[in-house]
Amino acid sequence: MRFPRKNEPLMKLTHLDRLEAESIHIMREVVAEAQNPVMLYSIGKDSAVMLHLAKKAFYPSPPPFSLLHVDTTWKFRDMYALRQKSADDAGMELLVWHNEEAKERGINPFDHGPLHTDMWKTQGLKQALDHYGFDAAFGGARRDEEKSRAKERIFSFRTASHGWDPKNQRPELWNVYNAKKAKGESIRVFPLSNWTELDIWQYIMAENIEIVPLYFSAPRPTFEYEGGLFMVDDAERLERVLGKLPEITERSVRFRTLGCWPLTGAVESEATTLAEVVQEMLLTTTSERQGRVIDKDEGGAGMEKKKQEGYF
Amino acid sequence: MSQHPAYETDALIAEDIEAYLAQHQNKDLLRFITCGSVDDGKSTLIGRLLYDSKMIFEDQLAALESDSKRVGTQGADIDFALLVDGLAAEREQGITIDVAYRFFATEKRKFIVADCPGHEQYTRNMVTGASTADLAVILVDARKGVLVQTRRHSFLCHQLGIRNLVLAVNKMDLVGYDQAVFDAIVADYAAFAESIGIESFTALPISGFRGDNITAAPSAETPWYSGPSLIEHLETVPLANEAAQERSFRMPVQWVNRPNLDFRGFSGLIASGTVKPGDPVRIVPSGKTSTVKSVVTFGGELEKGVAGQSVTITLADEVDCSRGDVIAAADDPPQASDQFEATLVWLSDEAMKPGRGYWLKLATQTVTATVQEPKYEINVNDPAGVGSHLASKALHLNAIGVVEVHTERPVVFEPYSGSRTLGGFILIDKLTNATVAAGMLHFSLRRADNVHWQPVSTTREQHAAIKNQKPLVLWFTGLSGSGKSTIANAVEERLAHMNRHTFLLDGDNVRHCLNKDLGFTEADRIENIRRVGEVARLMTDAGLIVLTAFISPFRAERELVRSMMATGEFVEIFVDTPLEVAEARDVKGLYKKAREGQLKNFTGIDSPYEAPETPEIRVNTVDMTVDEAADYIVSRILPLR
């Protein structure tokens, strides 16, 4: 063992430095050990950070896997606009999956409630993974988002039917990840597990990462629906589904999280810069997923139940 | 509910967000775990930390309030445990099943907390939480004191290399904030901690429920407490993160980066040390050397990469290097071996099978490994003897044991005590792919290098090297009844726990066999000692540490034996017990017989005892207990190499 060399001060690594190094290490382990990995890309800010980290992990090579978007056809137009651009910038192939059955049966968020998420996202994801034979899928979930996520491993093992058994998770020691699995089984990998919402925003600022403009406030056409405030992203479609247009008011709004536009609550805001968005987040008194309808189903165990059924 | 205000949201957020962000861009990161027995209040404490650091939002608080009324265990008050018990089964049963990771930050640090289950069957999850932690908060219920689970978790934390331990005596509100209760628990824990080798810990009296000594100290209820609050301690405890930069460079290669024919880089997370262009490096295990050409990252080439960074290194030469290899400082590379001694924590319902092939994954290396029958199992269940050793044929779920591990090809490693990255490994069942064990390497058993030796050419140095020890004769001398055999036994037991190869020659036992032709005349007593000396010498030639327990009353014979041994290998230990004391003990009734004239030539009565003038070690059995004497002797003969 050598003693410290003279005149070499220790270099301090910040929490963001350490989180970045950990995420990159995780991605490289997956690429080294999985046969056919893919990165699930939902176009939100967490996906943006995850994609940026992938570019860093494999530079100067492009990330050696594809991006997969399990689409519901109900995402914001701004999201679709950024989707292809991000893939192109990273030099990656973009795969988009639509659940044909959901499309044929006209499953939509207004008429079908929780079935919309189940058919388009949960079933759609399983179909896509099976179709392409992916054995490892990166997801941008963070442990600070939700109670059952807080207990999930970084390498989360799924049965051949994509089920998650929370009571029988593999122990995860140090940063030694067990990526072994039988044929047909797969692993969901969460490189952002240890990031918090504030970390994500700080990193977006520090690294100048492009995100969907919907995160910033702007005057947007909105309507109230079942106690929530939503944006009219496609008036024609809204009218078709609801039978008539609801009362539309222009408000200065933004989104704390992005999903299907009829399911993603808008918040009234004046934050037009990253710093202002972070400021609003720090001063806010409600949690991030509050704007999303998905967690409130099935009492407190909504997300856990969805995950057991194969949702990401 | 707390007499101290919770963390206020920083005024700077509203006034000058840019300044606030600049200030918070450069925090460091502390990972810690909370553990302890069921119902010691772990989840409540974490709920409290989140609440006090404003990590709980209004909607979560509203949900929490309604949940508390519905299924809470705190009556009309908020049940913080419901915040962290995230799985449906946990909320139903009111217990914590799996490690929950929680996040909060103060002005100084960001924290990642692993809340670890207290139930025995979930020890494996506790090990998961402890493996990445810099610090452990061990919770104790002030009403219950130190429990088996407290000892077990402390022991596991210590085994996993956590050197910062905090003993949080919780629920002080339920014992009237009584200092005597706190002091008694701390003293009880200190005795246990010392017995398993924990060098230091920090003790705090707290109430997670009422908030005492969590954010500020002392609370009004504990004016007698002069230490920091829990948060203050967590914010200021020194981190080992940067210290890793001071050690020699090591980077396990994860992935070879070949975007085109002109670029070949080796990607990995730097485990220790620093790396700069021009540094000479060695690829282990091949031993090939090269020079670092560049340290590549997405943000540009680095002047210097340091421990904790993920980088891609290019080398000046076309050397063979792939996943599993370790790029290391050329002048101080790690070793590779295919036989190790290791501590295993068994994590699977299916017991260990000696001889079965498992996947062993260490850093980026994956090889087939077999595990031998355990040398011993470490007791983590018996309340009285946590840390003591048990005989074992195989390890079962949650058992900890010391084993020999053989790998099909050499593995690059360092002892776990020096490197979690190169000393920590997992075992994977080849059929079920389950992670069945966590392992911590101690050292290489260099047998692989030694099998080619001819027995005739094996020197005493080689014998000693195989046993990884320095041969010694620990010669205990003293009156009959002074405690020689008892202390020698206690010393041998300690050496065995340290994996030393020993043999104890006891006076009475030798006289039953080897020296059964000898009596107790002066001539026979001299011959007795001469023969014992010869046997001891042969045993040191074989590399053993020999312990002898003979009265050996004559200075000359002891000097004779000393002259037979290699320099420095004879350690005379005078078990100094005054005749009156030894005679009063009279364990075997011999003094009585001698006084009554039934026994002739009895040392101290009608035969002289010549006390050593300058023994290497002297133990006074009047003032020292057997264990103290044994510990003292072991401390004097270390390091045994």
Coordinates of N, CA and C in Angstrom, one line a residue, chain A residues 41 51 55 61-63 65-67 80-96 210, chain B residues 298:
Chain A
Y41 N -38.2 4.3 -22.7 CA -38.1 5.7 -22.9 C -39.5 6.3 -22.9
L51 N -31.3 8.8 -20.4 CA -30.7 8.7 -21.8 C -29.4 9.5 -21.8
K55 N -25.6 8.0 -22.8 CA -24.6 8.5 -23.7 C -23.3 8.6 -23.0
S61 N -18.7 5.3 -28.0 CA -19.7 4.5 -28.7 C -21.1 5.1 -28.4
P62 N -22.0 4.9 -29.3 CA -23.4 5.3 -29.0 C -23.9 4.2 -28.0
P63 N -24.9 4.4 -27.2 CA -25.4 3.4 -26.3 C -25.8 2.1 -27.1
F65 N -27.9 -0.2 -27.3 CA -29.2 -0.8 -27.2 C -30.2 0.2 -27.8
S66 N -31.5 -0.2 -28.0 CA -32.5 0.7 -28.6 C -33.3 1.3 -27.5
L67 N -34.0 2.4 -27.9 CA -35.0 3.0 -27.0 C -36.3 2.4 -27.4
Y80 N -44.2 13.8 -28.4 CA -43.9 13.1 -29.6 C -42.8 13.8 -30.4
A81 N -42.8 15.2 -30.3 CA -41.9 16.0 -31.1 C -40.4 15.7 -30.6
L82 N -40.3 15.6 -29.3 CA -39.0 15.4 -28.7 C -38.5 14.0 -28.9
R83 N -39.4 13.0 -29.0 CA -39.1 11.6 -28.9 C -38.0 11.2 -30.0
Q84 N -38.3 11.5 -31.3 CA -37.4 11.1 -32.4 C -36.1 11.9 -32.3
K85 N -36.3 13.2 -32.0 CA -35.1 14.0 -31.9 C -34.1 13.5 -30.9
S86 N -34.5 13.1 -29.8 CA -33.6 12.6 -28.7 C -32.9 11.3 -29.2
A87 N -33.7 10.4 -29.8 CA -33.1 9.2 -30.3 C -32.0 9.5 -31.3
D88 N -32.4 10.4 -32.3 CA -31.4 10.7 -33.3 C -30.1 11.3 -32.7
D89 N -30.3 12.3 -31.8 CA -29.2 12.9 -31.2 C -28.2 11.9 -30.5
A90 N -28.8 10.8 -29.9 CA -28.0 9.8 -29.2 C -27.5 8.8 -30.2
G91 N -27.9 8.8 -31.5 CA -27.5 7.8 -32.4 C -28.1 6.4 -32.1
M92 N -29.3 6.4 -31.6 CA -30.0 5.2 -31.2 C -31.2 4.9 -32.0
E93 N -31.6 3.7 -32.1 CA -32.8 3.3 -32.8 C -34.0 3.5 -31.9
L94 N -35.1 4.0 -32.4 CA -36.3 4.2 -31.6 C -37.4 3.2 -32.0
L95 N -37.8 2.4 -31.0 CA -38.9 1.5 -31.3 C -40.2 2.0 -30.6
V96 N -41.3 2.0 -31.3 CA -42.5 2.5 -30.7 C -43.5 1.3 -30.7
E210 N -31.9 18.6 -22.6 CA -33.1 19.1 -23.2 C -34.3 18.3 -22.7
Chain B
F298 N -17.4 11.5 -21.5 CA -18.3 12.2 -22.4 C -18.0 13.7 -22.4

